[in-house]
PDB file of N, CA and C in Angstrom:
ATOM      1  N   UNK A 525       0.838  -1.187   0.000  1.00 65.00           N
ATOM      2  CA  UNK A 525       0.000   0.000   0.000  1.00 65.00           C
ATOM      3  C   UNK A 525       0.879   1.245   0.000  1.00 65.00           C
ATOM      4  N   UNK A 526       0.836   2.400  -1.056  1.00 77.00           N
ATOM      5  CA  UNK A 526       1.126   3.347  -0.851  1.00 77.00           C
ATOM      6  C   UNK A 526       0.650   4.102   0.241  1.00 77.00           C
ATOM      7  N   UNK A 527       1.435   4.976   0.896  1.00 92.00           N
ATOM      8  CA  UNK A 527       1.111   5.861   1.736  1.00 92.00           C
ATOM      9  C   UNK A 527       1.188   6.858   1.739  1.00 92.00           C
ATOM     10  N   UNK A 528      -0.229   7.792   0.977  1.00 95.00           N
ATOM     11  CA  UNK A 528       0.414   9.081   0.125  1.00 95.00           C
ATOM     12  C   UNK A 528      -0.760  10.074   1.173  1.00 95.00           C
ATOM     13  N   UNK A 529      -0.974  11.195   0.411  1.00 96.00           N
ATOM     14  CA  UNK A 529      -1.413  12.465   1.220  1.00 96.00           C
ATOM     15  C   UNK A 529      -2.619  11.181   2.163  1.00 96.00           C
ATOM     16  N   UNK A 530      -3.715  11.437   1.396  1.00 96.00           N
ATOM     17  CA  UNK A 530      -5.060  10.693   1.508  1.00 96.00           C
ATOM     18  C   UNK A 530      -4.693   9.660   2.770  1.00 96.00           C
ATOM     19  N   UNK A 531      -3.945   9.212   3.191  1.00 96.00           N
ATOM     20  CA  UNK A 531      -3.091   7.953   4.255  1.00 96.00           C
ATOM     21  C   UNK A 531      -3.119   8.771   5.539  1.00 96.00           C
ATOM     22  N   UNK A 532      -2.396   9.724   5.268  1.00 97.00           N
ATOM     23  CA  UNK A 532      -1.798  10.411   6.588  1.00 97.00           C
ATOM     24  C   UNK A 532      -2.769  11.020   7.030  1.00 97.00           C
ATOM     25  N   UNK A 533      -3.792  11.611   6.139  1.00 97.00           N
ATOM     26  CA  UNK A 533      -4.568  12.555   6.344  1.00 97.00           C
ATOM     27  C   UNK A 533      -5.989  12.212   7.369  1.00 97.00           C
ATOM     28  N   UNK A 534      -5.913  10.753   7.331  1.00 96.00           N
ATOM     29  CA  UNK A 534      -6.914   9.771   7.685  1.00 96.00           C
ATOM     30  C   UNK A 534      -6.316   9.501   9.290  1.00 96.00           C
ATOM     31  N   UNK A 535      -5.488   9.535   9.180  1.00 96.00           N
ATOM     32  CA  UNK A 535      -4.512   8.627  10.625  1.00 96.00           C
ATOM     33  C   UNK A 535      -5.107   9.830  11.843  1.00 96.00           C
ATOM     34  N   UNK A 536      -5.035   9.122  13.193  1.00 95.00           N
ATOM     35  CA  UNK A 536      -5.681   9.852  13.820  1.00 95.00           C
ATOM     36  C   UNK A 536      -4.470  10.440  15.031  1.00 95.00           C
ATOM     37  N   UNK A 537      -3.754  11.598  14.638  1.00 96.00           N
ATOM     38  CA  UNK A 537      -2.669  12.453  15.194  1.00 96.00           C
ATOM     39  C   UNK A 537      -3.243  13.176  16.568  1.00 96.00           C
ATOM     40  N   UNK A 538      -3.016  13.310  17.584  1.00 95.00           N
ATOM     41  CA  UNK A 538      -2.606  13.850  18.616  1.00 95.00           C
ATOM     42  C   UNK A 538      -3.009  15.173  18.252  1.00 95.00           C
ATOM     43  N   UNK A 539      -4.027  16.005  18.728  1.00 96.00           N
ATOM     44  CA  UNK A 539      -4.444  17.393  18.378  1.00 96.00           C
ATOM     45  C   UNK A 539      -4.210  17.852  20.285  1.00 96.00           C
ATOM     46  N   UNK A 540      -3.427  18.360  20.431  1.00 96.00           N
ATOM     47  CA  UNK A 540      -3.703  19.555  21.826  1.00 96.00           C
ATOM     48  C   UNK A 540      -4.186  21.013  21.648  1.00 96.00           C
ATOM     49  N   UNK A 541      -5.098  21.292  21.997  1.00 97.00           N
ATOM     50  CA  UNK A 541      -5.980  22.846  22.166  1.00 97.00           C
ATOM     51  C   UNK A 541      -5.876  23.470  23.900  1.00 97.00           C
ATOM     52  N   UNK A 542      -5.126  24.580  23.870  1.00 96.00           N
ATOM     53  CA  UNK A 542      -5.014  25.309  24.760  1.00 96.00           C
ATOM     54  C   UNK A 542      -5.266  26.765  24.696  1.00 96.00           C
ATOM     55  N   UNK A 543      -5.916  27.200  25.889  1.00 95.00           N
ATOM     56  CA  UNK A 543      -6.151  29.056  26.073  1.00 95.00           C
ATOM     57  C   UNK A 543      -4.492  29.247  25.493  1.00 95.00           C
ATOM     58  N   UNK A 544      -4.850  30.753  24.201  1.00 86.00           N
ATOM     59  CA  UNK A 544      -4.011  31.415  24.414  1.00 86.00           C
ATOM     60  C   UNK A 544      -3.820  32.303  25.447  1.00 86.00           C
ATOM     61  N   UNK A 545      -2.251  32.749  25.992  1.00 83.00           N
ATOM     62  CA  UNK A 545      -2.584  33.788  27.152  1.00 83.00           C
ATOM     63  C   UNK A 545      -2.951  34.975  26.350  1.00 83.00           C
ATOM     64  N   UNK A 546      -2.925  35.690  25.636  1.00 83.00           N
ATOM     65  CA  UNK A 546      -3.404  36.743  25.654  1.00 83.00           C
ATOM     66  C   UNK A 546      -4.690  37.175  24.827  1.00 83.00           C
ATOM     67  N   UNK A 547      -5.086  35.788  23.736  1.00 88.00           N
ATOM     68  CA  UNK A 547      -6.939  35.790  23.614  1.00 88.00           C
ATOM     69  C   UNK A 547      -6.660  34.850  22.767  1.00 88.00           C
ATOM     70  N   UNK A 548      -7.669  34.120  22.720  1.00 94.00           N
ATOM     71  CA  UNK A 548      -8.264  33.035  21.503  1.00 94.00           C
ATOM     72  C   UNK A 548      -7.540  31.349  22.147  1.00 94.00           C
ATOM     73  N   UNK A 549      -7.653  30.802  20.660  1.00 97.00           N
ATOM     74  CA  UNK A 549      -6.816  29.545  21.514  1.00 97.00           C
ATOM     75  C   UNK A 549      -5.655  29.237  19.982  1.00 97.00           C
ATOM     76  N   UNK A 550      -5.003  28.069  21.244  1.00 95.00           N
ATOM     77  CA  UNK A 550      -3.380  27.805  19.977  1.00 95.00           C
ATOM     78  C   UNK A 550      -3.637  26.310  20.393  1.00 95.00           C
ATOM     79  N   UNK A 551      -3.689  25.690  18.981  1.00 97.00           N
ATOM     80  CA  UNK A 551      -3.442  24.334  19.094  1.00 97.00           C
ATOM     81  C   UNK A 551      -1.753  23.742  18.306  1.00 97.00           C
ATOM     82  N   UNK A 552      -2.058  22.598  18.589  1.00 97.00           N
ATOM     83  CA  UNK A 552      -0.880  21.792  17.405  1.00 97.00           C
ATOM     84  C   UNK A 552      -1.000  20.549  17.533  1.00 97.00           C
ATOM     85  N   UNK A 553      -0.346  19.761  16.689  1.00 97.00           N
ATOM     86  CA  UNK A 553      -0.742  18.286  16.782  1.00 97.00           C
ATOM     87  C   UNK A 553       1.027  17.634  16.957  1.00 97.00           C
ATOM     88  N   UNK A 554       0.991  16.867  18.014  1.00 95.00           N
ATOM     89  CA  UNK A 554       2.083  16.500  18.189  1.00 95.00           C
ATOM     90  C   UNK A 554       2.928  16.205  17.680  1.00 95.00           C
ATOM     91  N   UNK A 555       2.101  14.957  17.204  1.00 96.00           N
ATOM     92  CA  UNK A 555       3.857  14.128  16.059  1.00 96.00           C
ATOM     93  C   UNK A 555       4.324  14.750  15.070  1.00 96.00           C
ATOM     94  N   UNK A 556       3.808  16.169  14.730  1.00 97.00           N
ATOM     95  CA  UNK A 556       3.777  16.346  13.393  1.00 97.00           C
ATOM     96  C   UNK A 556       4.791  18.493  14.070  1.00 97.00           C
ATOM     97  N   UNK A 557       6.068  18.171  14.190  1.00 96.00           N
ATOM     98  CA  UNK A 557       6.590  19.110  14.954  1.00 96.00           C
ATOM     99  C   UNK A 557       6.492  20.447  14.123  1.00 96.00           C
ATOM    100  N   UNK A 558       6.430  21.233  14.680  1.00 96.00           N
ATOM    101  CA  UNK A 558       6.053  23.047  13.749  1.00 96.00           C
ATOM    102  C   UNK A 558       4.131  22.691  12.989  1.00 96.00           C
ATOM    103  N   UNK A 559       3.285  21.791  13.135  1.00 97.00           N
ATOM    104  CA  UNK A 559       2.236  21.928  12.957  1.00 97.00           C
ATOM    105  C   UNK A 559       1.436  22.613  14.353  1.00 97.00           C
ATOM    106  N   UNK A 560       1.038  24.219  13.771  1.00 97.00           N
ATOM    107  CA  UNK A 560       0.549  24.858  14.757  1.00 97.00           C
ATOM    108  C   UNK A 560      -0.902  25.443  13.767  1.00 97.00           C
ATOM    109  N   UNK A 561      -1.282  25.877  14.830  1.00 96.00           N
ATOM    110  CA  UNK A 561      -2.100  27.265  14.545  1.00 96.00           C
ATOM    111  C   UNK A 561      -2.949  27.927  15.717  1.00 96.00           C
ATOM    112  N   UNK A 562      -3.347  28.754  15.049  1.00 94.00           N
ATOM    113  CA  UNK A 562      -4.102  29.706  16.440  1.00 94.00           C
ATOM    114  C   UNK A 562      -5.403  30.503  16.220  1.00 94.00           C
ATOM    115  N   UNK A 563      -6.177  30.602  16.923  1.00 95.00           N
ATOM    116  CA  UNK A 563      -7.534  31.171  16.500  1.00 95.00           C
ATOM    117  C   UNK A 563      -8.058  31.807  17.601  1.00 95.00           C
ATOM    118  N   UNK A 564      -9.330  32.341  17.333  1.00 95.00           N
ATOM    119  CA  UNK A 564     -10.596  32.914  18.045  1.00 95.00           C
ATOM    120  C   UNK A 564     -11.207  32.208  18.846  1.00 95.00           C
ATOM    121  N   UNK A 565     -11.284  30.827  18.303  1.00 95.00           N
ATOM    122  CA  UNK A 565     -12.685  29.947  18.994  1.00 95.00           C
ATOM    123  C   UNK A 565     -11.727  28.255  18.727  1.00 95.00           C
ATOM    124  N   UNK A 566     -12.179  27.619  19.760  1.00 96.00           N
ATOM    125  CA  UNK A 566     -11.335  26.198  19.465  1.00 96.00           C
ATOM    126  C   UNK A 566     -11.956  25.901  17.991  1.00 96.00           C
ATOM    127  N   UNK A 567     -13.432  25.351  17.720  1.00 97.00           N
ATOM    128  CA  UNK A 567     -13.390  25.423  16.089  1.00 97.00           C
ATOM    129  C   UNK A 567     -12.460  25.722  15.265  1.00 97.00           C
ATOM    130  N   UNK A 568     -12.416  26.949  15.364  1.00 97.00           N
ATOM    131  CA  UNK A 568     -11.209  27.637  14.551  1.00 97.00           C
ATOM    132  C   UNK A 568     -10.029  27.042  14.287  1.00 97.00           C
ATOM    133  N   UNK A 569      -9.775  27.025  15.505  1.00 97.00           N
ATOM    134  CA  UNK A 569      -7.886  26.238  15.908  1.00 97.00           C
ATOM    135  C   UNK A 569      -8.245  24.894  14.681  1.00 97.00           C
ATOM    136  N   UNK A 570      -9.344  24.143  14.949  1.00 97.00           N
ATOM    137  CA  UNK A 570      -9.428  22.786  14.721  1.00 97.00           C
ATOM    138  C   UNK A 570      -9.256  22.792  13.412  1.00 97.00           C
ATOM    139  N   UNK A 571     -10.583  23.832  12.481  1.00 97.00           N
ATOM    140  CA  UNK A 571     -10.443  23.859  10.797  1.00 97.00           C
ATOM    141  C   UNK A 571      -9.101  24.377  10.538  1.00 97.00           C
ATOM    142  N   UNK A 572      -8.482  25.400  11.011  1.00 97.00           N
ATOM    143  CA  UNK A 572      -6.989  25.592  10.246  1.00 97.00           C
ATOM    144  C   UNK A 572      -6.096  24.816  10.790  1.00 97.00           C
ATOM    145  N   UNK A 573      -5.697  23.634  11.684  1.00 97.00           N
ATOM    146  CA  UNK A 573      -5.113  22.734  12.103  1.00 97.00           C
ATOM    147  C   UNK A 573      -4.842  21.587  10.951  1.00 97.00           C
ATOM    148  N   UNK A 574      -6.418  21.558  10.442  1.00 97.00           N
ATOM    149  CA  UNK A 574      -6.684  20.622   9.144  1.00 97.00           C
ATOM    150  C   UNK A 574      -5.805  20.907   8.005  1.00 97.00           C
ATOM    151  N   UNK A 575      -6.044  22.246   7.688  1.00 97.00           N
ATOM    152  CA  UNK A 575      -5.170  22.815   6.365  1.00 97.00           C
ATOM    153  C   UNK A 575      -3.494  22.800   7.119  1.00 97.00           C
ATOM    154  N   UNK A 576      -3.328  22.868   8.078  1.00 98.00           N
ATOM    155  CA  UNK A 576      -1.428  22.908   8.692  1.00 98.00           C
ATOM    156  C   UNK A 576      -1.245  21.461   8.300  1.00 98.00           C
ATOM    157  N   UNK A 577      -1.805  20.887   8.569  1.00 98.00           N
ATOM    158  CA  UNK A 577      -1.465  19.205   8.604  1.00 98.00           C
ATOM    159  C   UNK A 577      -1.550  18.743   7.235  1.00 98.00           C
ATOM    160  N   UNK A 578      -2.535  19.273   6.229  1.00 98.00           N
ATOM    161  CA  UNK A 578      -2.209  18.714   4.826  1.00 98.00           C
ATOM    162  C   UNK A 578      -1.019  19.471   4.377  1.00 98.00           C
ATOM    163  N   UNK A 579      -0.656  20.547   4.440  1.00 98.00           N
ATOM    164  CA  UNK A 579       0.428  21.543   3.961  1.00 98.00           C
ATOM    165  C   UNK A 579       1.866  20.841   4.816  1.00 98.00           C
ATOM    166  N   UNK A 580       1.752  20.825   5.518  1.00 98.00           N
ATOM    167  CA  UNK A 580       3.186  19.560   6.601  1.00 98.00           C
ATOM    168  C   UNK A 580       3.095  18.681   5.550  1.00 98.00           C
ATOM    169  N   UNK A 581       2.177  17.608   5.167  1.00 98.00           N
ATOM    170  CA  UNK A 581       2.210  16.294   5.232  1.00 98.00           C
ATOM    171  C   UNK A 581       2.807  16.402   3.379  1.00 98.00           C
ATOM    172  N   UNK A 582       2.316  17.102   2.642  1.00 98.00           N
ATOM    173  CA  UNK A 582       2.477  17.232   1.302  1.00 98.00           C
ATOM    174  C   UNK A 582       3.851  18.010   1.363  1.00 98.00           C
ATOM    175  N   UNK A 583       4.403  18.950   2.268  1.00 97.00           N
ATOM    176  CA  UNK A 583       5.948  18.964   2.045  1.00 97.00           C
ATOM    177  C   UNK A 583       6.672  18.047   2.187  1.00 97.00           C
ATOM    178  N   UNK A 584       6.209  17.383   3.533  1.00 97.00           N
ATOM    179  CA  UNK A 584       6.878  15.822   3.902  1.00 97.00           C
ATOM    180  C   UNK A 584       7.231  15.152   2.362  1.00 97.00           C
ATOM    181  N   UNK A 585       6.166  14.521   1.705  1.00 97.00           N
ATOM    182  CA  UNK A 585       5.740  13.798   0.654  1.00 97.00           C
ATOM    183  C   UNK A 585       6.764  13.986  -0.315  1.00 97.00           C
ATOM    184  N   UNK A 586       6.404  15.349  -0.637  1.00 97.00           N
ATOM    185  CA  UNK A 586       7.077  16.386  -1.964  1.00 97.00           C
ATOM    186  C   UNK A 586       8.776  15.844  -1.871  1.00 97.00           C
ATOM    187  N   UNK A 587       9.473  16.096   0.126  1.00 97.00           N
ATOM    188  CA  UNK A 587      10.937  16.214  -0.233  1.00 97.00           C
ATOM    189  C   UNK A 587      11.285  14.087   0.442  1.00 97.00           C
ATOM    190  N   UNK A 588      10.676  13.711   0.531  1.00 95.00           N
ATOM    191  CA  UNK A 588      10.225  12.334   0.573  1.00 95.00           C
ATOM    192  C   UNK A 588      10.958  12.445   2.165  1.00 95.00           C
ATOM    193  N   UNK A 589      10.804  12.618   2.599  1.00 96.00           N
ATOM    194  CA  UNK A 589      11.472  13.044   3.937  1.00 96.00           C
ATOM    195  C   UNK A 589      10.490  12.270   5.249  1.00 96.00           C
ATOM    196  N   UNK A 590      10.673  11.438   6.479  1.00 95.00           N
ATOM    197  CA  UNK A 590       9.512  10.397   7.057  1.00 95.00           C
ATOM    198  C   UNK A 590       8.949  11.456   7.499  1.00 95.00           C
ATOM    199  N   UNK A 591       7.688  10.641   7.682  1.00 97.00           N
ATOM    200  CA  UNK A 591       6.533  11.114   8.187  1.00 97.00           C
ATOM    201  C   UNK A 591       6.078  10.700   9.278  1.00 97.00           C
ATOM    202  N   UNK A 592       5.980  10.999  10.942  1.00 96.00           N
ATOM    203  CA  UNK A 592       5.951   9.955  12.180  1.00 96.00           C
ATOM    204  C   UNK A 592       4.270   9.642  11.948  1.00 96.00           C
ATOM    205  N   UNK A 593       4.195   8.587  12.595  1.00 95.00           N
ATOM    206  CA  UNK A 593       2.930   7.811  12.752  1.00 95.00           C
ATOM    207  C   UNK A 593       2.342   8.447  14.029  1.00 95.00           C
ATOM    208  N   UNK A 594       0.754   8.693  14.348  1.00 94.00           N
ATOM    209  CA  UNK A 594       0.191   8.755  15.559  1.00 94.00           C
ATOM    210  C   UNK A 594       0.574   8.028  16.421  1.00 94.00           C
ATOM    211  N   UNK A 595       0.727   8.467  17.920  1.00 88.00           N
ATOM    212  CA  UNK A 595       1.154   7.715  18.961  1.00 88.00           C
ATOM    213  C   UNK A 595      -0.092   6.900  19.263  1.00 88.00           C
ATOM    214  N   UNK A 596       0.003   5.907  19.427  1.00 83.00           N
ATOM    215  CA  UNK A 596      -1.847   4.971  19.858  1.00 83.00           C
ATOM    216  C   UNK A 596      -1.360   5.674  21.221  1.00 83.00           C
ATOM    217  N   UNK A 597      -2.865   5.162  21.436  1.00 77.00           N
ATOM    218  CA  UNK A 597      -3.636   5.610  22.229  1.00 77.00           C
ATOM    219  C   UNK A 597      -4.094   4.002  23.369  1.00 77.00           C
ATOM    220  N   UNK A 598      -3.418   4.723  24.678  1.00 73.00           N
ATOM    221  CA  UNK A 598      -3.102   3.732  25.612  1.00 73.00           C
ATOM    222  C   UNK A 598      -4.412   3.120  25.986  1.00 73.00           C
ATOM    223  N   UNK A 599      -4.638   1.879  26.400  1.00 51.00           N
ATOM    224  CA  UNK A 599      -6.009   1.284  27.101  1.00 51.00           C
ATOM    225  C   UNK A 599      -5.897   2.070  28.550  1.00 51.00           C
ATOM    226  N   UNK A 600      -7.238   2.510  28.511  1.00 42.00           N
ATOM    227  CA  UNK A 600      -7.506   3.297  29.830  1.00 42.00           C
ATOM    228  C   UNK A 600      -8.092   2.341  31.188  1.00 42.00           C
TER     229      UNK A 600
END
């Protein structure tokens, strides 16, 4: 199986959403290091999080450079 945009894009990455200190909120998704963004409303954070993570994942791709996998997710 290839593992191209459509692959990664599916995989389920580590999203953290936190108060910015001085207004709105800043998220990023872990495995995926310098994938940030920041907004008004967590929504916000979440839809442009989407577009950071295809724009990461298609430079990844482009300079064929790895791409880390989601950390699973421990039995609680």
């Amino acid at each position: 199986m290839t593992k191209d945009l459509a692959y990664y894009m599916s995989l389920p990455y580590t999203i953290r959403l936190q108060p910015h200190p001085d207004d709105g909120w800043y998220g990023e998704i872990e495995e995926l290091p310098g994938c940030i963004a920041a907004g008004d409303t967590q929504l916000e954070v979440l839809e442009l999080l989407e577009g950071a993570k295809e724009m990461w994942l298609e430079i990844r791709l482009e300079r064929s450079e790895p791409i880390p996998l989601p950390v699973p997710i421990k039995d609680f």
